[in-house]
Short mmCIF file of C-alpha atoms in Angstrom, two decimals:
data_model
loop_
_atom_site.label_atom_id
_atom_site.label_comp_id
_atom_site.label_asym_id
_atom_site.label_seq_id
_atom_site.Cartn_x
_atom_site.Cartn_y
_atom_site.Cartn_z
CA UNK K 204 -6.76 76.22 -34.42
CA UNK K 205 -8.99 73.42 -33.06
CA UNK K 206 -8.25 72.48 -29.45
CA UNK K 207 -9.26 69.14 -28.11
CA UNK K 208 -9.68 68.63 -24.44
CA UNK K 209 -12.06 66.97 -22.12
CA UNK K 210 -14.25 70.10 -21.76
CA UNK K 211 -15.11 71.55 -19.25
CA UNK K 212 -11.72 71.68 -17.73
CA UNK K 213 -12.03 71.14 -13.98
CA UNK K 214 -9.93 71.25 -11.10
CA UNK K 215 -11.79 68.16 -9.75
CA UNK K 216 -10.85 64.60 -11.19
CA UNK K 217 -14.32 63.60 -11.20
CA UNK K 218 -15.97 66.40 -13.08
CA UNK K 219 -13.12 66.18 -15.70
CA UNK K 220 -13.48 62.46 -16.45
CA UNK K 221 -17.17 63.31 -16.34
CA UNK K 222 -16.36 65.82 -19.32
CA UNK K 223 -15.03 62.92 -21.33
CA UNK K 224 -18.40 60.96 -20.76
CA UNK K 225 -20.41 64.02 -21.77
CA UNK K 226 -18.37 64.34 -24.90
CA UNK K 227 -19.01 60.56 -25.92
CA UNK K 228 -22.95 61.13 -25.35
CA UNK K 229 -22.62 64.16 -27.43
CA UNK K 230 -21.19 62.06 -30.37
CA UNK K 231 -23.91 59.52 -29.83
CA UNK K 232 -26.70 62.28 -29.87
CA UNK K 233 -25.27 63.93 -32.97
CA UNK K 234 -25.51 60.42 -34.66
CA UNK K 235 -29.01 59.88 -33.66
CA UNK K 236 -30.27 63.26 -34.87
CA UNK K 237 -30.62 61.82 -38.50
CA UNK K 238 -31.97 58.41 -37.57
CA UNK K 239 -35.71 57.70 -38.43
CA UNK K 240 -37.77 54.92 -36.84
CA UNK K 241 -36.73 52.69 -39.82
CA UNK K 242 -33.05 52.92 -38.85
CA UNK K 243 -33.94 52.78 -35.27
CA UNK K 244 -35.39 49.27 -35.56
CA UNK K 245 -33.86 47.82 -38.89
CA UNK K 246 -32.06 44.56 -38.24
CA UNK K 247 -28.78 43.65 -40.05
CA UNK K 248 -27.98 39.98 -39.86
CA UNK K 249 -28.16 38.94 -36.26
CA UNK K 250 -26.99 41.95 -34.75
CA UNK K 251 -29.17 44.04 -32.30
CA UNK K 252 -30.94 47.06 -33.83
CA UNK K 253 -29.48 50.67 -33.33
CA UNK K 254 -32.39 51.21 -30.90
CA UNK K 255 -31.34 48.04 -29.02
CA UNK K 256 -27.92 49.50 -28.64
CA UNK K 257 -29.17 52.87 -27.46
CA UNK K 258 -31.60 51.36 -24.79
CA UNK K 259 -28.81 48.98 -23.67
CA UNK K 260 -26.57 52.03 -22.81
CA UNK K 261 -29.28 53.57 -20.98
CA UNK K 262 -29.88 50.51 -19.06
CA UNK K 263 -26.29 49.79 -18.13
CA UNK K 264 -25.78 53.40 -17.00
CA UNK K 265 -28.94 53.13 -14.82
CA UNK K 266 -27.77 49.77 -13.35
CA UNK K 267 -24.49 51.00 -12.51
CA UNK K 268 -26.05 54.00 -10.75
CA UNK K 269 -28.70 52.00 -8.82
CA UNK K 270 -26.59 48.99 -8.02
CA UNK K 271 -23.25 50.30 -7.22
CA UNK K 272 -23.07 53.94 -6.96
CA UNK K 273 -26.09 54.44 -4.87
CA UNK K 274 -27.86 52.26 -2.09
CA UNK K 275 -31.17 52.17 -4.10
CA UNK K 276 -31.16 49.08 -6.12
CA UNK K 277 -33.12 48.39 -9.13
CA UNK K 278 -37.14 48.62 -8.49
CA UNK K 279 -39.92 47.15 -10.33
CA UNK K 280 -40.78 50.48 -11.71
CA UNK K 281 -37.05 50.82 -13.11
CA UNK K 282 -37.33 47.37 -14.59
CA UNK K 283 -40.48 48.35 -16.37
CA UNK K 284 -39.49 51.84 -17.61
CA UNK K 285 -36.02 50.72 -18.73
CA UNK K 286 -37.15 47.31 -20.34
CA UNK K 287 -34.95 45.45 -18.09
CA UNK K 288 -35.09 41.46 -19.12
CA UNK K 289 -34.43 38.49 -16.71
CA UNK K 290 -31.08 37.77 -18.78
CA UNK K 291 -28.99 40.55 -19.92
CA UNK K 292 -29.84 40.92 -23.80
CA UNK K 293 -29.69 43.72 -26.08
CA UNK K 294 -33.17 44.21 -27.41
CA UNK K 295 -35.83 46.96 -27.70
CA UNK K 296 -39.46 46.71 -27.22
CA UNK K 297 -41.69 46.73 -30.31
CA UNK K 298 -42.46 50.20 -31.45
CA UNK K 299 -40.13 51.70 -29.05
CA UNK K 300 -39.92 55.57 -29.98
CA UNK K 301 -36.85 57.41 -30.50
CA UNK K 302 -38.15 60.03 -28.07
CA UNK K 303 -38.70 57.34 -25.41
CA UNK K 304 -35.16 55.86 -25.58
CA UNK K 305 -33.85 59.34 -25.59
CA UNK K 306 -35.60 60.16 -22.33
CA UNK K 307 -34.21 56.91 -20.91
CA UNK K 308 -30.79 58.07 -21.87
CA UNK K 309 -31.37 61.49 -20.31
CA UNK K 310 -32.60 60.05 -17.03
CA UNK K 311 -29.55 57.81 -16.66
CA UNK K 312 -27.20 60.74 -17.57
CA UNK K 313 -28.68 62.74 -14.96
CA UNK K 314 -28.17 60.32 -12.17
CA UNK K 315 -24.67 60.05 -13.34
CA UNK K 316 -23.95 63.71 -13.30
CA UNK K 317 -25.62 64.29 -10.14
CA UNK K 318 -23.54 61.61 -8.40
CA UNK K 319 -20.13 62.71 -9.78
CA UNK K 320 -20.87 66.36 -9.48
CA UNK K 321 -21.14 65.93 -5.54
CA UNK K 322 -18.31 63.74 -4.71
CA UNK K 323 -14.76 64.66 -3.58
CA UNK K 324 -11.59 63.42 -5.36
CA UNK K 325 -10.85 61.41 -2.34
CA UNK K 326 -14.14 59.81 -2.55
CA UNK K 327 -13.69 59.26 -6.51
CA UNK K 328 -10.48 57.31 -5.93
CA UNK K 329 -11.81 54.93 -3.06
CA UNK K 330 -12.66 51.57 -3.76
CA UNK K 331 -15.37 50.98 -1.43
CA UNK K 332 -18.46 50.31 -3.83
CA UNK K 333 -20.01 46.87 -3.88
CA UNK K 334 -22.72 45.48 -6.36
CA UNK K 335 -25.87 45.30 -4.44
CA UNK K 336 -26.98 41.87 -5.96
CA UNK K 337 -23.96 39.88 -6.11
CA UNK K 338 -21.60 40.95 -3.26
CA UNK K 339 -18.91 38.54 -4.69
CA UNK K 340 -16.04 40.33 -3.03
CA UNK K 341 -15.43 42.76 -5.68
CA UNK K 342 -15.34 46.61 -4.96
CA UNK K 343 -15.40 49.50 -7.39
CA UNK K 344 -14.09 52.98 -7.34
CA UNK K 345 -16.31 55.81 -8.56
CA UNK K 346 -13.39 56.53 -10.92
CA UNK K 347 -13.44 52.88 -12.40
CA UNK K 348 -17.24 53.16 -12.93
CA UNK K 349 -16.95 56.34 -14.84
CA UNK K 350 -14.14 55.05 -17.03
CA UNK K 351 -16.00 51.85 -17.51
CA UNK K 352 -19.14 53.82 -18.53
CA UNK K 353 -17.23 55.93 -21.06
CA UNK K 354 -15.55 52.66 -22.47
CA UNK K 355 -18.90 50.88 -22.78
CA UNK K 356 -20.55 53.77 -24.66
CA UNK K 357 -17.63 54.35 -26.79
CA UNK K 358 -17.57 50.59 -27.96
CA UNK K 359 -21.32 50.71 -28.71
CA UNK K 360 -21.11 53.93 -30.61
CA UNK K 361 -18.63 52.16 -32.65
CA UNK K 362 -21.13 49.33 -33.22
CA UNK K 363 -23.96 51.73 -34.18
CA UNK K 364 -21.83 53.62 -36.65
CA UNK K 365 -21.09 50.08 -38.31
CA UNK K 366 -24.81 49.31 -38.29
CA UNK K 367 -25.83 52.56 -39.92
CA UNK K 368 -23.19 51.93 -42.67
CA UNK K 369 -24.59 48.50 -43.39
CA UNK K 370 -28.10 49.83 -43.28
CA UNK K 371 -27.07 52.71 -45.86
CA UNK K 372 -25.52 50.01 -48.01
CA UNK K 373 -28.67 47.95 -48.05
CA UNK K 374 -30.69 50.93 -49.53
#
């Protein structure tokens, strides 16, 4: 019998929901195992490339970590290392290697894991986080941020799957 849960099962809500995000990332990484450089940068119609979607996932997770969960903010080094653009666009640098973008995904996920492994369930539910740049009167709970990251990654995982089917159909 196959059992479907958010592993590892935890007594803490934050680590339990983090388990769901980890499962989503594992699906993404399994999908990326068979992608070569051609597929990574191949464009279908006006859609971003698979590589651009992957980099976008790393950028957004880094952004939420640095601009909401932590007091750090995005540094110039972060902007360069994660290829942040002035406007939020889903693009990848020319010649981006798969290992480079996977490293960015890993860096962002380590920050996420560290944050959520350390907070209590009380802190997890509190809506007291404010975006550092805007401060437009909106606040976020860490629980909402984690749910949003999971939804966001799942959404783009579906787009990546669709793109790969189109790429296969063009061969």
